[in-house]
Amino acid sequence: MLDTDVQTLTLTAADHKTNLYRAGEGKPVALLHGSGAGVSAWANWRKVIAPLSESFDIIAPDIAGFGATELKADTQYNIMLWVEHFVGILDALEIEKISVVGNSFGGALGLMTAINHPDRIDRLVLLGTPCGHFPITEGLRAQGEFDGTMPSMRRAISYFPYDETIITEDLIEARFEAATRDGALEAFRKLMPPPTGDNPIVRGIPEKLLRKVTHKTLILHGREDRVVPYERALDMHQWVENSDLHSFGKCGHWVQIEREAEFLKLVKDFLGGDA
């Protein structure tokens, strides 16, 4: 159930009917979700939208093809289309510059927006964000192998946290319902094809592009992340010149859920600080 202070809005961006949530006032901040089965802005950020909205103007969109935002059968989805969609959201809301808090895929989207439209991005907070090239993890493989059954959903979600006791039946059922509604599995296959080959390689944003990012950046990463390895955070910290890194022990891919209080303090301090 939505908090009464959180608005649900519908707008058109990059020719996609787009669902987003908005709350608060002040400096604009976008919360960009990841890409697992059943993912949406609300699934990723529902616990932190309200506390962050005490300090900022929060927008949390469902990116094109995900959640309740339109997916078009004849559209080729890739990072440049998603950048166009995100910039279209900012244009529709008349937001000239925004900070981004991005989880995994959402972090990559924030980075590519900063690279291609540097004037539209203020600061970046990156959670479990892939970079460089690395062998597929079991956590990523489980996302790609989701087949629309409850056992495969349980397996996919099991890789996200360090402490699996935080995975409730309500969470599993909500993700499963979202991932199996009419057309959702076909949409997921279009956006995240299953891995092929014996040792597939994940290709995140390469070093040469990350070295172009000059925005102030806070990297947050769980040491026990089984989806995007912690070593990727170390590489990103080396390649993004104006970055700080905060690592969390006994923490997996869901920093904003597993370490909520610390996440909120770090993000509020970082995004609310002077330029």
mmCIF file of C-alpha atoms in Angstrom:
data_model
loop_
_atom_site.group_PDB
_atom_site.id
_atom_site.type_symbol
_atom_site.label_atom_id
_atom_site.label_comp_id
_atom_site.label_asym_id
_atom_site.label_seq_id
_atom_site.Cartn_x
_atom_site.Cartn_y
_atom_site.Cartn_z
ATOM 1 C CA MET A 1 0.000 0.000 0.000
ATOM 2 C CA LEU A 2 1.288 3.460 -0.895
ATOM 3 C CA ASP A 3 2.097 6.003 1.778
ATOM 4 C CA THR A 4 -0.532 8.740 1.635
ATOM 5 C CA ASP A 5 2.182 11.310 0.888
ATOM 6 C CA VAL A 6 3.467 9.383 -2.154
ATOM 7 C CA GLN A 7 1.826 10.321 -5.458
ATOM 8 C CA THR A 8 1.422 7.879 -8.331
ATOM 9 C CA LEU A 9 1.856 9.714 -11.635
ATOM 10 C CA THR A 10 1.514 8.753 -15.290
ATOM 11 C CA LEU A 11 3.348 10.602 -18.064
ATOM 12 C CA THR A 12 4.750 9.979 -21.527
ATOM 13 C CA ALA A 13 8.519 9.750 -22.032
ATOM 14 C CA ALA A 14 10.331 8.427 -25.124
ATOM 15 C CA ASP A 15 6.894 7.475 -26.447
ATOM 16 C CA HIS A 16 6.271 5.174 -23.453
ATOM 17 C CA LYS A 17 3.354 5.529 -21.064
ATOM 18 C CA THR A 18 5.328 5.745 -17.827
ATOM 19 C CA ASN A 19 4.469 5.021 -14.206
ATOM 20 C CA LEU A 20 6.344 6.806 -11.418
ATOM 21 C CA TYR A 21 6.079 7.703 -7.755
ATOM 22 C CA ARG A 22 6.802 11.166 -6.370
ATOM 23 C CA ALA A 23 7.062 12.535 -2.845
ATOM 24 C CA GLY A 24 8.674 15.407 -0.926
ATOM 25 C CA GLU A 25 10.272 18.668 -1.966
ATOM 26 C CA GLY A 26 13.735 20.171 -2.200
ATOM 27 C CA LYS A 27 16.659 19.001 -4.335
ATOM 28 C CA PRO A 28 15.370 16.496 -6.923
ATOM 29 C CA VAL A 29 16.577 12.905 -6.518
ATOM 30 C CA ALA A 30 15.720 9.937 -8.767
ATOM 31 C CA LEU A 31 15.599 6.406 -7.387
ATOM 32 C CA LEU A 32 16.351 4.001 -10.264
ATOM 33 C CA HIS A 33 15.509 0.318 -9.783
ATOM 34 C CA GLY A 34 17.366 -2.849 -10.761
ATOM 35 C CA SER A 35 16.429 -5.444 -13.389
ATOM 36 C CA GLY A 36 15.477 -8.739 -11.689
ATOM 37 C CA ALA A 37 12.250 -10.677 -12.240
ATOM 38 C CA GLY A 38 9.244 -8.848 -10.789
ATOM 39 C CA VAL A 39 11.250 -5.681 -10.237
ATOM 40 C CA SER A 40 9.678 -2.225 -10.100
ATOM 41 C CA ALA A 41 10.392 1.123 -8.520
ATOM 42 C CA TRP A 42 8.029 0.306 -5.659
ATOM 43 C CA ALA A 43 9.583 -3.144 -5.065
ATOM 44 C CA ASN A 44 13.083 -1.661 -4.835
ATOM 45 C CA TRP A 45 12.403 1.557 -2.954
ATOM 46 C CA ARG A 46 9.113 1.323 -1.042
ATOM 47 C CA LYS A 47 10.792 1.375 2.389
ATOM 48 C CA VAL A 48 13.000 4.410 1.726
ATOM 49 C CA ILE A 49 10.857 6.737 -0.417
ATOM 50 C CA ALA A 50 9.093 8.295 2.578
ATOM 51 C CA PRO A 51 12.199 8.927 4.742
ATOM 52 C CA LEU A 52 14.157 10.322 1.789
ATOM 53 C CA SER A 53 11.226 12.555 0.853
ATOM 54 C CA GLU A 54 11.656 14.345 4.209
ATOM 55 C CA SER A 55 14.779 15.942 2.686
ATOM 56 C CA PHE A 56 14.386 15.737 -1.104
ATOM 57 C CA ASP A 57 11.963 15.826 -4.029
ATOM 58 C CA ILE A 58 11.934 12.087 -4.780
ATOM 59 C CA ILE A 59 10.928 10.542 -8.098
ATOM 60 C CA ALA A 60 10.976 6.759 -8.533
ATOM 61 C CA PRO A 61 10.051 5.728 -12.087
ATOM 62 C CA ASP A 62 9.394 2.331 -13.602
ATOM 63 C CA ILE A 63 11.900 2.365 -16.460
ATOM 64 C CA ALA A 64 10.632 1.499 -19.962
ATOM 65 C CA GLY A 65 9.530 -2.128 -20.085
ATOM 66 C CA PHE A 66 9.627 -2.662 -16.325
ATOM 67 C CA GLY A 67 6.953 -2.505 -13.646
ATOM 68 C CA ALA A 68 3.804 -0.696 -14.745
ATOM 69 C CA THR A 69 5.511 1.251 -17.549
ATOM 70 C CA GLU A 70 4.690 0.329 -21.128
ATOM 71 C CA LEU A 71 6.695 -2.282 -23.029
ATOM 72 C CA LYS A 72 6.468 -2.133 -26.827
ATOM 73 C CA ALA A 73 6.735 -5.356 -28.818
ATOM 74 C CA ASP A 74 8.495 -3.633 -31.733
ATOM 75 C CA THR A 75 11.080 -1.682 -29.706
ATOM 76 C CA GLN A 76 14.716 -2.690 -29.251
ATOM 77 C CA TYR A 77 15.548 -2.131 -25.583
ATOM 78 C CA ASN A 78 19.109 -1.175 -24.689
ATOM 79 C CA ILE A 79 20.931 1.258 -22.435
ATOM 80 C CA MET A 80 20.639 4.162 -24.872
ATOM 81 C CA LEU A 81 16.859 3.752 -25.108
ATOM 82 C CA TRP A 82 16.667 3.677 -21.319
ATOM 83 C CA VAL A 83 18.805 6.835 -21.105
ATOM 84 C CA GLU A 84 16.460 8.524 -23.602
ATOM 85 C CA HIS A 85 13.489 7.399 -21.507
ATOM 86 C CA PHE A 86 14.984 8.716 -18.259
ATOM 87 C CA VAL A 87 15.866 12.086 -19.822
ATOM 88 C CA GLY A 88 12.333 12.189 -21.256
ATOM 89 C CA ILE A 89 10.954 11.743 -17.729
ATOM 90 C CA LEU A 90 13.062 14.675 -16.519
ATOM 91 C CA ASP A 91 11.839 16.802 -19.430
ATOM 92 C CA ALA A 92 8.205 15.916 -18.747
ATOM 93 C CA LEU A 93 8.629 16.901 -15.090
ATOM 94 C CA GLU A 94 10.614 20.048 -16.060
ATOM 95 C CA ILE A 95 13.609 18.940 -13.964
ATOM 96 C CA GLU A 96 16.823 20.393 -15.389
ATOM 97 C CA LYS A 97 19.301 18.594 -13.116
ATOM 98 C CA ILE A 98 18.866 15.679 -10.732
ATOM 99 C CA SER A 99 20.872 13.406 -8.462
ATOM 100 C CA VAL A 100 20.515 9.656 -8.960
ATOM 101 C CA VAL A 101 20.408 6.795 -6.484
ATOM 102 C CA GLY A 102 20.685 3.691 -8.659
ATOM 103 C CA ASN A 103 20.492 0.022 -7.686
ATOM 104 C CA SER A 104 22.436 -2.340 -9.996
ATOM 105 C CA PHE A 105 20.957 -1.721 -13.483
ATOM 106 C CA GLY A 106 19.646 1.603 -12.152
ATOM 107 C CA GLY A 107 23.178 2.631 -11.229
ATOM 108 C CA ALA A 108 24.376 1.802 -14.740
ATOM 109 C CA LEU A 109 21.522 3.884 -16.153
ATOM 110 C CA GLY A 110 22.503 6.811 -13.925
ATOM 111 C CA LEU A 111 26.132 6.519 -15.031
ATOM 112 C CA MET A 112 25.299 6.378 -18.739
ATOM 113 C CA THR A 113 23.035 9.403 -18.333
ATOM 114 C CA ALA A 114 25.906 11.251 -16.644
ATOM 115 C CA ILE A 115 28.234 10.276 -19.502
ATOM 116 C CA ASN A 116 25.844 11.249 -22.315
ATOM 117 C CA HIS A 117 24.017 14.164 -20.636
ATOM 118 C CA PRO A 118 26.444 15.418 -17.981
ATOM 119 C CA ASP A 119 24.553 18.663 -17.412
ATOM 120 C CA ARG A 120 21.407 16.788 -16.364
ATOM 121 C CA ILE A 121 23.054 14.932 -13.450
ATOM 122 C CA ASP A 122 24.119 16.434 -10.137
ATOM 123 C CA ARG A 123 25.438 13.580 -7.951
ATOM 124 C CA LEU A 124 25.430 9.791 -8.175
ATOM 125 C CA VAL A 125 24.866 7.108 -5.548
ATOM 126 C CA LEU A 126 25.575 3.640 -6.967
ATOM 127 C CA LEU A 127 24.440 0.445 -5.221
ATOM 128 C CA GLY A 128 25.740 -2.900 -6.466
ATOM 129 C CA THR A 129 26.419 -1.462 -9.910
ATOM 130 C CA PRO A 130 28.236 -3.586 -12.528
ATOM 131 C CA CYS A 131 31.275 -2.329 -14.400
ATOM 132 C CA GLY A 132 33.966 -3.855 -16.566
ATOM 133 C CA HIS A 133 33.777 -7.471 -17.730
ATOM 134 C CA PHE A 134 33.325 -10.433 -15.373
ATOM 135 C CA PRO A 135 32.080 -14.039 -15.481
ATOM 136 C CA ILE A 136 28.372 -14.341 -14.796
ATOM 137 C CA THR A 137 27.576 -14.899 -11.127
ATOM 138 C CA GLU A 138 25.150 -17.490 -9.857
ATOM 139 C CA GLY A 139 22.965 -14.611 -8.691
ATOM 140 C CA LEU A 140 22.732 -13.108 -12.188
ATOM 141 C CA ARG A 141 22.281 -16.535 -13.757
ATOM 142 C CA ALA A 142 19.314 -17.185 -11.468
ATOM 143 C CA GLN A 143 17.656 -13.951 -12.622
ATOM 144 C CA GLY A 144 18.054 -14.841 -16.288
ATOM 145 C CA GLU A 145 16.785 -18.379 -15.704
ATOM 146 C CA PHE A 146 13.540 -17.297 -14.047
ATOM 147 C CA ASP A 147 10.895 -19.384 -15.827
ATOM 148 C CA GLY A 148 7.634 -18.121 -14.371
ATOM 149 C CA THR A 149 7.409 -20.707 -11.569
ATOM 150 C CA MET A 150 7.404 -20.080 -7.841
ATOM 151 C CA PRO A 151 10.515 -22.264 -7.210
ATOM 152 C CA SER A 152 12.527 -20.252 -9.741
ATOM 153 C CA MET A 153 11.333 -16.997 -8.134
ATOM 154 C CA ARG A 154 12.439 -18.239 -4.707
ATOM 155 C CA ARG A 155 15.814 -19.173 -6.177
ATOM 156 C CA ALA A 156 16.226 -15.816 -7.944
ATOM 157 C CA ILE A 157 15.411 -13.784 -4.828
ATOM 158 C CA SER A 158 17.549 -15.970 -2.554
ATOM 159 C CA TYR A 159 20.743 -14.523 -4.050
ATOM 160 C CA PHE A 160 19.935 -10.889 -3.262
ATOM 161 C CA PRO A 161 20.472 -10.609 0.535
ATOM 162 C CA TYR A 162 23.256 -11.902 2.750
ATOM 163 C CA ASP A 163 20.743 -12.900 5.430
ATOM 164 C CA GLU A 164 17.943 -14.799 3.695
ATOM 165 C CA THR A 165 15.640 -14.407 6.715
ATOM 166 C CA ILE A 166 14.758 -10.920 5.440
ATOM 167 C CA ILE A 167 12.973 -12.571 2.500
ATOM 168 C CA THR A 168 9.347 -12.775 3.606
ATOM 169 C CA GLU A 169 6.549 -14.745 1.991
ATOM 170 C CA ASP A 170 4.830 -11.437 1.221
ATOM 171 C CA LEU A 171 7.933 -10.250 -0.655
ATOM 172 C CA ILE A 172 8.171 -13.478 -2.655
ATOM 173 C CA GLU A 173 4.475 -13.433 -3.515
ATOM 174 C CA ALA A 174 4.540 -9.759 -4.520
ATOM 175 C CA ARG A 175 7.526 -10.273 -6.825
ATOM 176 C CA PHE A 176 5.993 -13.461 -8.251
ATOM 177 C CA GLU A 177 2.657 -11.764 -8.907
ATOM 178 C CA ALA A 178 4.382 -8.863 -10.689
ATOM 179 C CA ALA A 179 6.611 -11.222 -12.697
ATOM 180 C CA THR A 180 3.752 -13.438 -13.891
ATOM 181 C CA ARG A 181 0.950 -10.963 -14.661
ATOM 182 C CA ASP A 182 -0.300 -10.985 -18.247
ATOM 183 C CA GLY A 183 2.613 -10.442 -20.613
ATOM 184 C CA ALA A 184 5.170 -9.947 -17.835
ATOM 185 C CA LEU A 185 7.258 -13.070 -18.446
ATOM 186 C CA GLU A 186 7.463 -12.348 -22.175
ATOM 187 C CA ALA A 187 8.493 -8.783 -21.354
ATOM 188 C CA PHE A 188 11.149 -10.009 -18.942
ATOM 189 C CA ARG A 189 12.566 -12.367 -21.580
ATOM 190 C CA LYS A 190 12.802 -9.450 -24.001
ATOM 191 C CA LEU A 191 14.596 -7.260 -21.457
ATOM 192 C CA MET A 192 16.778 -9.956 -19.838
ATOM 193 C CA PRO A 193 17.384 -12.996 -22.067
ATOM 194 C CA PRO A 194 18.554 -16.186 -20.325
ATOM 195 C CA PRO A 195 22.346 -16.692 -20.257
ATOM 196 C CA THR A 196 23.849 -18.823 -23.020
ATOM 197 C CA GLY A 197 27.058 -20.821 -23.207
ATOM 198 C CA ASP A 198 29.106 -22.472 -20.487
ATOM 199 C CA ASN A 199 30.875 -19.362 -19.197
ATOM 200 C CA PRO A 200 29.013 -16.212 -20.319
ATOM 201 C CA ILE A 201 30.619 -12.858 -19.615
ATOM 202 C CA VAL A 202 28.748 -9.907 -18.127
ATOM 203 C CA ARG A 203 29.663 -6.643 -19.809
ATOM 204 C CA GLY A 204 29.166 -3.656 -17.561
ATOM 205 C CA ILE A 205 30.170 -0.069 -18.277
ATOM 206 C CA PRO A 206 33.832 -0.169 -19.377
ATOM 207 C CA GLU A 207 36.734 1.644 -17.734
ATOM 208 C CA LYS A 208 37.225 4.092 -20.615
ATOM 209 C CA LEU A 209 33.699 5.461 -20.162
ATOM 210 C CA LEU A 210 33.798 5.504 -16.371
ATOM 211 C CA ARG A 211 36.946 7.621 -16.489
ATOM 212 C CA LYS A 212 34.859 10.312 -18.202
ATOM 213 C CA VAL A 213 32.548 10.649 -15.178
ATOM 214 C CA THR A 214 33.449 13.735 -13.126
ATOM 215 C CA HIS A 215 30.317 13.969 -10.973
ATOM 216 C CA LYS A 216 30.593 13.492 -7.226
ATOM 217 C CA THR A 217 29.839 9.808 -6.694
ATOM 218 C CA LEU A 218 29.158 7.623 -3.673
ATOM 219 C CA ILE A 219 29.599 3.882 -4.241
ATOM 220 C CA LEU A 220 27.758 1.579 -1.808
ATOM 221 C CA HIS A 221 28.361 -2.157 -2.059
ATOM 222 C CA GLY A 222 27.783 -5.238 0.069
ATOM 223 C CA ARG A 223 30.946 -7.280 0.626
ATOM 224 C CA GLU A 224 28.964 -10.522 0.220
ATOM 225 C CA ASP A 225 27.095 -9.437 -2.937
ATOM 226 C CA ARG A 226 26.415 -12.629 -4.944
ATOM 227 C CA VAL A 227 24.858 -10.797 -7.893
ATOM 228 C CA VAL A 228 27.482 -8.137 -8.704
ATOM 229 C CA PRO A 229 30.807 -9.011 -7.030
ATOM 230 C CA TYR A 230 32.320 -6.590 -4.515
ATOM 231 C CA GLU A 231 35.455 -6.388 -6.686
ATOM 232 C CA ARG A 232 33.426 -4.403 -9.214
ATOM 233 C CA ALA A 233 32.996 -1.664 -6.605
ATOM 234 C CA LEU A 234 36.762 -1.538 -6.089
ATOM 235 C CA ASP A 235 37.296 -1.161 -9.835
ATOM 236 C CA MET A 236 34.639 1.520 -10.107
ATOM 237 C CA HIS A 237 36.206 3.444 -7.247
ATOM 238 C CA GLN A 238 39.531 3.374 -9.123
ATOM 239 C CA TRP A 239 37.986 4.493 -12.416
ATOM 240 C CA VAL A 240 35.508 7.195 -11.290
ATOM 241 C CA GLU A 241 37.832 9.999 -10.237
ATOM 242 C CA ASN A 242 35.493 11.898 -7.916
ATOM 243 C CA SER A 243 34.177 8.867 -6.024
ATOM 244 C CA ASP A 244 33.981 7.639 -2.436
ATOM 245 C CA LEU A 245 33.380 3.994 -1.535
ATOM 246 C CA HIS A 246 31.515 2.624 1.489
ATOM 247 C CA SER A 247 31.453 -1.157 1.846
ATOM 248 C CA PHE A 248 29.116 -3.123 4.111
ATOM 249 C CA GLY A 249 30.149 -6.390 5.757
ATOM 250 C CA LYS A 250 27.609 -9.215 6.031
ATOM 251 C CA CYS A 251 25.579 -7.531 3.293
ATOM 252 C CA GLY A 252 24.511 -8.646 -0.162
ATOM 253 C CA HIS A 253 22.979 -6.883 -3.165
ATOM 254 C CA TRP A 254 20.159 -5.050 -1.351
ATOM 255 C CA VAL A 255 22.061 -2.394 0.632
ATOM 256 C CA GLN A 256 18.972 -0.169 0.863
ATOM 257 C CA ILE A 257 17.007 -3.017 2.476
ATOM 258 C CA GLU A 258 19.682 -4.888 4.438
ATOM 259 C CA ARG A 259 21.339 -1.778 5.901
ATOM 260 C CA GLU A 260 18.456 0.668 5.678
ATOM 261 C CA ALA A 261 19.372 3.047 8.524
ATOM 262 C CA GLU A 262 23.004 3.405 7.413
ATOM 263 C CA PHE A 263 21.927 3.749 3.793
ATOM 264 C CA LEU A 264 19.555 6.589 4.628
ATOM 265 C CA LYS A 265 22.146 8.478 6.681
ATOM 266 C CA LEU A 266 24.879 8.123 4.074
ATOM 267 C CA VAL A 267 22.603 9.162 1.202
ATOM 268 C CA LYS A 268 21.076 12.126 3.038
ATOM 269 C CA ASP A 269 24.510 13.406 4.104
ATOM 270 C CA PHE A 270 26.007 12.926 0.652
ATOM 271 C CA LEU A 271 23.172 14.368 -1.422
ATOM 272 C CA GLY A 272 22.464 17.179 1.005
ATOM 273 C CA GLY A 273 26.075 18.344 1.237
ATOM 274 C CA ASP A 274 27.590 21.427 -0.326
ATOM 275 C CA ALA A 275 28.902 21.270 -3.884
#
